[in-house]
Amino acid sequence: MAAVIPAHERECAVCTNDFTTPKILPCGHLLCRQCVISWMDSKSDAGCPLCTCPIVEHQGNSSQIAADVVDALPTDSVLEAIVESASILVKDGMCTVCEDLKAEYICIQCLEKMCPSCRKIHKKMVATRSHDVESVSTVTPERLAASRPALCADHVTEKADFFCVDHNLVICTPCFSNKHRECLDVKSLDEKMKSAEDALGLLREKLLKAEDNLKQALHNLNVRVQTADVTEQQNMALVDKTCDRLQSMVDECRKQVKKLISDSVSNFKKSLCDFKSELDKRLGKVTSHKHLVTRATTVRPRLALIHAAKTLTDRVNSLDLSDDLEAEPWVNPSLEITIYCDDVVKEIGDELMSINREIVVVEVRIDEIKKPAEKSLMLGVTSVLPIQLPVLSLHLKDYIFLREDGVCDKDTVVSFHSYSCERILSVGATGRVKKEK
């Protein structure tokens, strides 16, 4: 049973009417012949209105007439037949014979619509009793298109029994015997139909395989995109964590360096304060004794002056009148700060190096994979370790598997960058992996 095509698939995307001479664009979309011509005339560089793929390859000939370009495109004859059958089903719902009664049936072979009475007559007539008559409400355009007889290209009322390959026409038996008797390649219509079905079956298998391969390739790409996203998040978190550690180290370094400076200055200032306190004491003693001497020389009592001179002389001679103390010298901490900062810088450098160790980015690029007959395939770059990669390509006859130690494929030579691999992995493989220097 023929698959039923939804009604909207019989409509042109441009004019929204049922297709008229549906043309197959290079991208696989369909448009009416006249719609393609109008679309191309309206734009200098017209592409498919559904996907923007070019309708015609540029060949430097800008004077091409749109109608000629469109006529060179293949016509979807199957859809054309379905659309024609659909129009037959919806057109004029009256009985073809009675003309005044509603048609409830249609003959699949002769396409006549009939009321119940005419149907009975149709099934009794010798010429039509073998015809398939079905209810108009249940028959589909696909069923009608599949069951309609092929008619001769020259005698449109005659059933075609042959196909002239030389002229690409279906012909009836009289045409085969007369007009096409000298044609070199004429086949029976059934034989040509079988050949076409076989060819389309192989084509369908080829497209299904290509579709599966492309879907798998897209799946692999999506997996790698997801892996890249996860890796990005992990690496970002690692960078944030490391930078937080670095910031803590810098903050601690700032704190320690400031403490070194503060302690050094504090110790030096304490030494100066002690020195100042001692000098203040000496100054106080000197000032007090100066006052005593001044008073004695000013008053000058005769006997007391003699005693004062001796007493004060002994006292002043016992005083420490020096203005020099051996204060603790100030030690500039710049050298210690430099050494400490150098140690911190080295530690920061070690932390940064740890990022490079933890964020493993191995660039694995297969430069060229050579197959027999010098066919080659250039592959891309990935930041994923080889052991984590899925099948890298589905375009070669033998799949290529990247493994922990590299890649191996029959009759191939594979080169890597930034990844050392050199031993053959699978038993019986004749390929070798070249180790990059």
Tab-separated table of C-alpha atoms in Angstrom:
chain	number	residue	atom	x	y	z
A	1	MET	CA	0.000	0.000	0.000
A	2	ALA	CA	1.377	3.401	-0.987
A	3	ALA	CA	2.289	5.737	1.863
A	4	VAL	CA	-0.072	8.688	2.221
A	5	ILE	CA	1.610	12.048	1.710
A	6	PRO	CA	0.192	14.863	3.899
A	7	ALA	CA	-1.739	17.468	1.920
A	8	HIS	CA	0.699	20.240	2.863
A	9	GLU	CA	3.528	18.339	1.180
A	10	ARG	CA	1.664	18.706	-2.112
A	11	GLU	CA	1.747	22.494	-1.760
A	12	CYS	CA	4.446	24.816	-3.071
A	13	ALA	CA	6.099	26.882	-0.326
A	14	VAL	CA	6.078	30.006	-2.514
A	15	CYS	CA	2.595	30.106	-4.036
A	16	THR	CA	0.991	27.795	-1.385
A	17	ASN	CA	-1.002	26.074	-4.138
A	18	ASP	CA	-0.708	22.478	-5.274
A	19	PHE	CA	2.496	21.941	-7.215
A	20	THR	CA	2.536	22.618	-10.925
A	21	THR	CA	5.528	20.953	-12.558
A	22	PRO	CA	7.454	20.544	-9.274
A	23	LYS	CA	11.167	21.139	-9.820
A	24	ILE	CA	13.782	19.485	-7.598
A	25	LEU	CA	16.293	22.095	-6.419
A	26	PRO	CA	19.925	21.075	-5.734
A	27	CYS	CA	19.153	21.118	-1.998
A	28	GLY	CA	16.271	18.642	-2.451
A	29	HIS	CA	13.429	21.095	-1.824
A	30	LEU	CA	10.594	21.413	-4.342
A	31	LEU	CA	9.055	24.479	-5.984
A	32	CYS	CA	6.718	24.995	-8.916
A	33	ARG	CA	8.529	25.632	-12.176
A	34	GLN	CA	7.027	29.096	-12.570
A	35	CYS	CA	7.686	29.924	-8.908
A	36	VAL	CA	11.386	29.128	-9.344
A	37	ILE	CA	11.544	31.313	-12.465
A	38	SER	CA	9.812	34.220	-10.696
A	39	TRP	CA	12.027	33.787	-7.630
A	40	MET	CA	15.206	33.837	-9.722
A	41	ASP	CA	14.022	36.874	-11.715
A	42	SER	CA	13.344	38.773	-8.472
A	43	LYS	CA	16.853	38.269	-7.055
A	44	SER	CA	20.277	38.552	-8.636
A	45	ASP	CA	21.688	35.769	-6.465
A	46	ALA	CA	18.609	33.706	-5.738
A	47	GLY	CA	18.878	30.768	-3.390
A	48	CYS	CA	16.312	28.289	-2.169
A	49	PRO	CA	13.689	30.274	-0.196
A	50	LEU	CA	13.550	27.439	2.342
A	51	CYS	CA	17.260	26.936	3.087
A	52	THR	CA	19.135	29.619	1.025
A	53	CYS	CA	21.218	26.999	-0.806
A	54	PRO	CA	22.093	28.201	-4.326
A	55	ILE	CA	19.695	27.174	-7.064
A	56	VAL	CA	22.413	27.163	-9.692
A	57	GLU	CA	26.196	27.045	-9.422
A	58	HIS	CA	27.950	30.195	-10.585
A	59	GLN	CA	29.874	29.531	-13.737
A	60	GLY	CA	30.618	33.080	-14.774
A	61	ASN	CA	27.650	33.197	-17.170
A	62	SER	CA	25.347	35.883	-15.791
A	63	SER	CA	23.278	35.974	-18.992
A	64	GLN	CA	21.610	32.618	-18.325
A	65	ILE	CA	17.864	32.791	-18.779
A	66	ALA	CA	15.986	31.721	-15.658
A	67	ALA	CA	13.600	29.519	-17.644
A	68	ASP	CA	16.513	27.623	-19.194
A	69	VAL	CA	18.113	27.110	-15.791
A	70	VAL	CA	14.842	25.886	-14.278
A	71	ASP	CA	14.070	23.573	-17.192
A	72	ALA	CA	17.468	21.955	-16.648
A	73	LEU	CA	16.390	21.012	-13.117
A	74	PRO	CA	14.767	17.557	-12.768
A	75	THR	CA	11.002	17.342	-12.316
A	76	ASP	CA	9.523	15.295	-9.469
A	77	SER	CA	7.316	13.160	-11.706
A	78	VAL	CA	6.086	11.068	-8.772
A	79	LEU	CA	4.751	14.078	-6.881
A	80	GLU	CA	3.393	15.456	-10.147
A	81	ALA	CA	1.358	12.253	-10.601
A	82	ILE	CA	0.142	12.411	-6.976
A	83	VAL	CA	-0.949	16.050	-7.358
A	84	GLU	CA	-2.755	15.207	-10.608
A	85	SER	CA	-4.529	12.287	-8.926
A	86	ALA	CA	-5.507	14.510	-5.990
A	87	SER	CA	-7.038	17.040	-8.368
A	88	ILE	CA	-9.047	14.257	-10.049
A	89	LEU	CA	-10.425	13.157	-6.687
A	90	VAL	CA	-11.547	16.634	-5.614
A	91	LYS	CA	-12.783	17.865	-9.018
A	92	ASP	CA	-16.480	17.586	-9.931
A	93	GLY	CA	-18.095	15.229	-7.444
A	94	MET	CA	-20.887	14.242	-9.841
A	95	CYS	CA	-21.301	10.917	-11.632
A	96	THR	CA	-19.538	10.999	-14.997
A	97	VAL	CA	-22.406	9.128	-16.723
A	98	CYS	CA	-25.531	10.441	-14.993
A	99	GLU	CA	-24.159	13.949	-14.445
A	100	ASP	CA	-26.968	14.718	-11.988
A	101	LEU	CA	-26.148	12.275	-9.192
A	102	LYS	CA	-23.366	12.503	-6.645
A	103	ALA	CA	-20.431	10.214	-7.396
A	104	GLU	CA	-19.592	7.773	-4.619
A	105	TYR	CA	-17.111	5.570	-6.490
A	106	ILE	CA	-14.190	5.957	-8.841
A	107	CYS	CA	-12.617	3.489	-11.260
A	108	ILE	CA	-8.900	3.293	-10.561
A	109	GLN	CA	-8.116	2.326	-14.154
A	110	CYS	CA	-10.317	4.613	-16.265
A	111	LEU	CA	-10.760	7.327	-13.609
A	112	GLU	CA	-14.520	7.575	-14.124
A	113	LYS	CA	-16.576	8.678	-11.132
A	114	MET	CA	-19.832	6.784	-10.633
A	115	CYS	CA	-22.994	6.665	-8.620
A	116	PRO	CA	-23.978	3.279	-7.110
A	117	SER	CA	-26.131	2.367	-10.132
A	118	CYS	CA	-23.451	3.147	-12.683
A	119	ARG	CA	-20.945	1.218	-10.583
A	120	LYS	CA	-23.028	-1.936	-10.976
A	121	ILE	CA	-23.169	-1.458	-14.745
A	122	HIS	CA	-19.416	-0.753	-14.845
A	123	LYS	CA	-18.658	-4.017	-13.064
A	124	LYS	CA	-20.905	-5.998	-15.469
A	125	MET	CA	-19.445	-4.718	-18.729
A	126	VAL	CA	-16.905	-7.090	-20.293
A	127	ALA	CA	-14.354	-4.328	-20.949
A	128	THR	CA	-14.445	-2.949	-17.407
A	129	ARG	CA	-15.513	-5.806	-15.119
A	130	SER	CA	-11.859	-6.389	-14.088
A	131	HIS	CA	-11.326	-2.753	-13.137
A	132	ASP	CA	-10.826	-1.764	-9.520
A	133	VAL	CA	-13.688	0.440	-8.360
A	134	GLU	CA	-13.282	2.011	-4.926
A	135	SER	CA	-15.110	4.480	-2.735
A	136	VAL	CA	-14.204	8.094	-3.401
A	137	SER	CA	-14.059	8.682	0.357
A	138	THR	CA	-11.367	6.052	0.947
A	139	VAL	CA	-9.162	6.101	-2.128
A	140	THR	CA	-6.027	8.230	-1.748
A	141	PRO	CA	-4.123	10.231	-4.368
A	142	GLU	CA	-1.175	7.882	-3.838
A	143	ARG	CA	-3.330	4.803	-4.451
A	144	LEU	CA	-4.829	6.376	-7.554
A	145	ALA	CA	-1.436	7.444	-8.913
A	146	ALA	CA	0.061	3.992	-8.312
A	147	SER	CA	-2.811	2.156	-10.022
A	148	ARG	CA	-3.366	4.386	-13.037
A	149	PRO	CA	-2.230	2.717	-16.270
A	150	ALA	CA	0.646	4.240	-18.235
A	151	LEU	CA	-0.639	5.700	-21.504
A	152	CYS	CA	1.207	5.857	-24.810
A	153	ALA	CA	3.037	9.127	-25.433
A	154	ASP	CA	1.553	9.350	-28.960
A	155	HIS	CA	-1.815	7.633	-28.433
A	156	VAL	CA	-2.945	9.050	-25.105
A	157	THR	CA	-5.911	6.676	-24.955
A	158	GLU	CA	-3.843	3.545	-25.540
A	159	LYS	CA	-2.242	1.596	-22.722
A	160	ALA	CA	1.561	1.614	-22.918
A	161	ASP	CA	3.334	-1.743	-22.872
A	162	PHE	CA	6.879	-0.705	-23.755
A	163	PHE	CA	9.474	1.905	-22.873
A	164	CYS	CA	11.729	3.328	-25.583
A	165	VAL	CA	15.049	4.113	-23.897
A	166	ASP	CA	16.312	5.887	-27.036
A	167	HIS	CA	13.477	8.443	-26.879
A	168	ASN	CA	12.719	8.141	-23.135
A	169	LEU	CA	9.014	7.539	-23.917
A	170	VAL	CA	6.349	5.001	-22.957
A	171	ILE	CA	4.736	3.538	-26.073
A	172	CYS	CA	1.931	1.187	-27.037
A	173	THR	CA	2.338	-2.016	-29.042
A	174	PRO	CA	1.455	-0.437	-32.433
A	175	CYS	CA	4.027	2.335	-31.849
A	176	PHE	CA	6.608	-0.303	-30.944
A	177	SER	CA	5.910	-2.143	-34.207
A	178	ASN	CA	5.862	0.949	-36.407
A	179	LYS	CA	7.289	4.265	-35.236
A	180	HIS	CA	9.913	2.764	-32.914
A	181	ARG	CA	10.751	-0.425	-34.798
A	182	GLU	CA	14.267	0.843	-35.610
A	183	CYS	CA	15.054	2.014	-32.062
A	184	LEU	CA	17.954	0.072	-30.564
A	185	ASP	CA	16.834	-0.024	-26.931
A	186	VAL	CA	13.166	-0.758	-26.315
A	187	LYS	CA	12.167	-2.684	-23.197
A	188	SER	CA	8.895	-3.967	-21.869
A	189	LEU	CA	7.299	-1.545	-19.434
A	190	ASP	CA	7.238	-4.166	-16.676
A	191	GLU	CA	10.958	-4.826	-17.150
A	192	LYS	CA	11.736	-1.112	-17.057
A	193	MET	CA	9.559	-0.663	-13.966
A	194	LYS	CA	11.388	-3.502	-12.223
A	195	SER	CA	14.739	-1.995	-13.180
A	196	ALA	CA	13.647	1.423	-11.899
A	197	GLU	CA	12.398	-0.071	-8.623
A	198	ASP	CA	15.689	-1.905	-8.137
A	199	ALA	CA	17.681	1.260	-8.862
A	200	LEU	CA	15.551	3.289	-6.459
A	201	GLY	CA	15.901	0.560	-3.831
A	202	LEU	CA	19.693	0.718	-4.072
A	203	LEU	CA	19.530	4.502	-4.032
A	204	ARG	CA	17.370	4.425	-0.906
A	205	GLU	CA	19.824	2.089	0.829
A	206	LYS	CA	22.689	4.392	-0.132
A	207	LEU	CA	20.864	7.444	1.200
A	208	LEU	CA	19.814	5.638	4.397
A	209	LYS	CA	23.420	4.648	5.025
A	210	ALA	CA	24.621	8.176	4.313
A	211	GLU	CA	21.884	9.545	6.583
A	212	ASP	CA	22.902	7.206	9.414
A	213	ASN	CA	26.569	8.108	8.933
A	214	LEU	CA	25.842	11.835	8.951
A	215	LYS	CA	23.604	11.513	12.011
A	216	GLN	CA	26.349	9.552	13.770
A	217	ALA	CA	28.916	12.157	12.759
A	218	LEU	CA	26.656	14.930	14.075
A	219	HIS	CA	26.106	12.942	17.268
A	220	ASN	CA	29.866	12.591	17.680
A	221	LEU	CA	30.285	16.315	17.134
A	222	ASN	CA	27.546	17.059	19.670
A	223	VAL	CA	29.249	14.751	22.170
A	224	ARG	CA	32.529	16.554	21.597
A	225	VAL	CA	30.798	19.932	21.964
A	226	GLN	CA	29.269	18.762	25.244
A	227	THR	CA	32.649	17.426	26.336
A	228	ALA	CA	34.193	20.766	25.443
A	229	ASP	CA	31.526	22.568	27.497
A	230	VAL	CA	32.109	20.317	30.509
A	231	THR	CA	35.872	20.651	30.111
A	232	GLU	CA	35.516	24.412	29.878
A	233	GLN	CA	33.517	24.512	33.113
A	234	GLN	CA	36.014	22.259	34.864
A	235	ASN	CA	38.963	24.290	33.624
A	236	MET	CA	37.259	27.561	34.560
A	237	ALA	CA	36.623	26.205	38.053
A	238	LEU	CA	40.246	25.108	38.261
A	239	VAL	CA	41.442	28.544	37.159
A	240	ASP	CA	39.158	30.236	39.697
A	241	LYS	CA	40.368	27.911	42.448
A	242	THR	CA	44.005	28.471	41.524
A	243	CYS	CA	43.553	32.228	41.217
A	244	ASP	CA	41.870	32.260	44.619
A	245	ARG	CA	44.906	30.434	45.999
A	246	LEU	CA	47.182	32.893	44.231
A	247	GLN	CA	45.176	35.799	45.611
A	248	SER	CA	45.460	34.313	49.093
A	249	MET	CA	49.195	33.943	48.580
A	250	VAL	CA	49.458	37.553	47.397
A	251	ASP	CA	47.357	38.756	50.331
A	252	GLU	CA	49.489	36.741	52.758
A	253	CYS	CA	52.619	38.064	51.065
A	254	ARG	CA	51.359	41.624	51.441
A	255	LYS	CA	50.522	40.945	55.074
A	256	GLN	CA	53.914	39.396	55.842
A	257	VAL	CA	55.893	42.072	53.998
A	258	LYS	CA	54.021	44.813	55.815
A	259	LYS	CA	54.681	42.993	59.085
A	260	LEU	CA	58.391	42.806	58.264
A	261	ILE	CA	58.466	46.528	57.606
A	262	SER	CA	56.346	47.310	60.662
A	263	ASP	CA	58.428	45.103	62.991
A	264	SER	CA	61.667	46.553	61.672
A	265	VAL	CA	60.506	50.131	62.104
A	266	SER	CA	58.951	49.368	65.503
A	267	ASN	CA	62.182	47.840	66.810
A	268	PHE	CA	64.194	50.770	65.513
A	269	LYS	CA	61.766	53.319	67.002
A	270	LYS	CA	61.842	51.491	70.367
A	271	SER	CA	65.623	51.716	70.333
A	272	LEU	CA	65.395	55.429	69.574
A	273	CYS	CA	62.848	55.925	72.353
A	274	ASP	CA	65.120	54.166	74.854
A	275	PHE	CA	68.028	56.339	73.711
A	276	LYS	CA	65.882	59.484	74.016
A	277	SER	CA	64.742	58.487	77.524
A	278	GLU	CA	68.350	58.055	78.643
A	279	LEU	CA	69.365	61.400	77.152
A	280	ASP	CA	66.386	63.058	78.849
A	281	LYS	CA	67.603	61.700	82.198
A	282	ARG	CA	71.132	63.010	81.597
A	283	LEU	CA	69.757	66.360	80.541
A	284	GLY	CA	67.687	66.521	83.731
A	285	LYS	CA	70.750	65.834	85.909
A	286	VAL	CA	72.847	68.356	84.016
A	287	THR	CA	70.154	71.013	84.285
A	288	SER	CA	69.695	70.418	88.030
A	289	HIS	CA	73.410	70.595	88.776
A	290	LYS	CA	73.813	73.628	86.527
A	291	HIS	CA	71.184	75.346	88.644
A	292	LEU	CA	73.112	74.467	91.821
A	293	VAL	CA	76.391	75.776	90.403
A	294	THR	CA	74.712	78.943	89.105
A	295	ARG	CA	73.153	79.680	92.462
A	296	ALA	CA	76.453	79.080	94.280
A	297	THR	CA	78.349	81.451	91.973
A	298	THR	CA	75.629	84.043	92.238
A	299	VAL	CA	75.228	84.111	96.054
A	300	ARG	CA	78.911	83.357	96.874
A	301	PRO	CA	78.660	82.758	100.661
A	302	ARG	CA	82.301	82.753	101.876
A	303	LEU	CA	82.609	79.465	103.703
A	304	ALA	CA	79.697	77.712	101.952
A	305	LEU	CA	81.152	78.603	98.554
A	306	ILE	CA	84.335	76.673	99.333
A	307	HIS	CA	82.376	73.608	100.427
A	308	ALA	CA	80.014	73.932	97.434
A	309	ALA	CA	82.885	74.088	94.977
A	310	LYS	CA	84.352	70.868	96.262
A	311	THR	CA	80.989	69.085	96.633
A	312	LEU	CA	79.632	70.149	93.261
A	313	THR	CA	82.910	69.407	91.529
A	314	ASP	CA	82.892	65.882	92.865
A	315	ARG	CA	79.265	65.467	91.893
A	316	VAL	CA	79.588	66.879	88.349
A	317	ASN	CA	82.688	64.798	87.747
A	318	SER	CA	80.663	61.697	88.636
A	319	LEU	CA	77.913	62.571	86.159
A	320	ASP	CA	77.781	61.060	82.654
A	321	LEU	CA	77.792	64.217	80.560
A	322	SER	CA	78.230	62.499	77.168
A	323	ASP	CA	75.582	63.041	74.459
A	324	ASP	CA	76.347	59.753	72.645
A	325	LEU	CA	74.605	56.433	73.227
A	326	GLU	CA	75.157	53.266	71.279
A	327	ALA	CA	71.559	52.943	70.004
A	328	GLU	CA	70.653	49.767	68.144
A	329	PRO	CA	71.216	50.537	64.449
A	330	TRP	CA	68.261	50.356	62.051
A	331	VAL	CA	68.289	47.284	59.836
A	332	ASN	CA	66.606	48.032	56.491
A	333	PRO	CA	64.328	45.011	55.749
A	334	SER	CA	64.496	45.468	51.950
A	335	LEU	CA	66.807	42.481	51.493
A	336	GLU	CA	64.619	40.224	53.610
A	337	ILE	CA	61.554	41.531	51.773
A	338	THR	CA	63.194	40.818	48.429
A	339	ILE	CA	64.073	37.276	49.461
A	340	TYR	CA	60.576	36.661	50.806
A	341	CYS	CA	58.909	38.096	47.703
A	342	ASP	CA	61.155	36.031	45.463
A	343	ASP	CA	60.065	32.915	47.340
A	344	VAL	CA	56.404	33.895	46.915
A	345	VAL	CA	56.902	34.606	43.208
A	346	LYS	CA	58.480	31.180	42.793
A	347	GLU	CA	55.588	29.597	44.660
A	348	ILE	CA	53.123	31.471	42.436
A	349	GLY	CA	55.036	30.259	39.400
A	350	ASP	CA	54.747	26.714	40.691
A	351	GLU	CA	51.001	27.213	41.124
A	352	LEU	CA	50.673	28.510	37.570
A	353	MET	CA	52.641	25.550	36.302
A	354	SER	CA	50.245	23.279	38.162
A	355	ILE	CA	47.410	24.696	36.059
A	356	ASN	CA	49.227	23.564	32.942
A	357	ARG	CA	49.645	20.145	34.493
A	358	GLU	CA	46.018	19.863	35.576
A	359	ILE	CA	44.447	21.369	32.434
A	360	VAL	CA	45.610	18.731	29.990
A	361	VAL	CA	45.226	20.027	26.458
A	362	VAL	CA	46.785	17.596	24.032
A	363	GLU	CA	46.501	18.737	20.449
A	364	VAL	CA	45.981	15.599	18.427
A	365	ARG	CA	45.941	16.356	14.737
A	366	ILE	CA	45.978	13.608	12.176
A	367	ASP	CA	47.694	15.285	9.269
A	368	GLU	CA	46.852	12.758	6.628
A	369	ILE	CA	45.485	9.277	6.362
A	370	LYS	CA	46.453	7.602	3.127
A	371	LYS	CA	44.411	4.766	1.763
A	372	PRO	CA	45.161	2.556	-1.243
A	373	ALA	CA	45.027	4.334	-4.615
A	374	GLU	CA	46.489	7.427	-2.908
A	375	LYS	CA	43.152	8.540	-1.500
A	376	SER	CA	43.697	10.802	1.487
A	377	LEU	CA	41.595	12.408	4.164
A	378	MET	CA	42.543	15.547	6.091
A	379	LEU	CA	41.162	15.516	9.620
A	380	GLY	CA	40.831	18.256	12.197
A	381	VAL	CA	42.167	19.296	15.588
A	382	THR	CA	40.839	18.287	18.989
A	383	SER	CA	41.739	19.091	22.584
A	384	VAL	CA	40.564	15.703	23.815
A	385	LEU	CA	42.957	12.939	24.735
A	386	PRO	CA	43.008	10.136	22.143
A	387	ILE	CA	41.593	7.587	24.570
A	388	GLN	CA	38.517	9.766	25.034
A	389	LEU	CA	37.754	10.189	21.343
A	390	PRO	CA	34.963	8.246	19.611
A	391	VAL	CA	35.266	7.074	16.018
A	392	LEU	CA	36.857	10.073	14.359
A	393	SER	CA	35.641	9.516	10.815
A	394	LEU	CA	32.902	7.559	9.168
A	395	HIS	CA	34.016	8.407	5.656
A	396	LEU	CA	36.635	5.689	5.324
A	397	LYS	CA	35.933	2.089	4.492
A	398	ASP	CA	37.599	0.948	7.718
A	399	TYR	CA	36.796	2.983	10.802
A	400	ILE	CA	39.662	4.720	12.579
A	401	PHE	CA	39.812	4.259	16.338
A	402	LEU	CA	41.944	6.526	18.499
A	403	ARG	CA	43.198	4.684	21.553
A	404	GLU	CA	45.468	5.322	24.503
A	405	ASP	CA	48.624	4.631	22.535
A	406	GLY	CA	47.512	6.248	19.298
A	407	VAL	CA	45.735	5.173	16.169
A	408	CYS	CA	45.921	2.147	13.944
A	409	ASP	CA	44.112	1.403	10.719
A	410	LYS	CA	44.807	-1.013	7.935
A	411	ASP	CA	47.163	0.331	5.252
A	412	THR	CA	47.462	3.770	6.855
A	413	VAL	CA	50.271	5.963	8.074
A	414	VAL	CA	49.258	8.432	10.759
A	415	SER	CA	51.212	11.390	12.168
A	416	PHE	CA	50.508	13.192	15.428
A	417	HIS	CA	51.506	16.546	16.906
A	418	SER	CA	52.233	16.939	20.620
A	419	TYR	CA	51.446	13.314	21.308
A	420	SER	CA	53.912	10.472	21.218
A	421	CYS	CA	52.683	7.240	19.702
A	422	GLU	CA	54.665	4.605	17.939
A	423	ARG	CA	53.462	1.043	18.487
A	424	ILE	CA	50.929	-0.944	16.506
A	425	LEU	CA	47.818	-1.663	18.517
A	426	SER	CA	45.620	-4.231	16.831
A	427	VAL	CA	46.684	-7.710	15.838
A	428	GLY	CA	47.150	-8.137	12.108
A	429	ALA	CA	47.216	-4.416	11.342
A	430	THR	CA	49.755	-3.319	8.776
A	431	GLY	CA	49.650	0.355	9.599
A	432	ARG	CA	52.236	2.168	11.678
A	433	VAL	CA	52.144	5.246	13.849
A	434	LYS	CA	54.886	7.786	13.410
A	435	LYS	CA	56.281	9.379	16.555
A	436	GLU	CA	56.677	13.136	16.274
A	437	LYS	CA	60.073	14.486	17.309
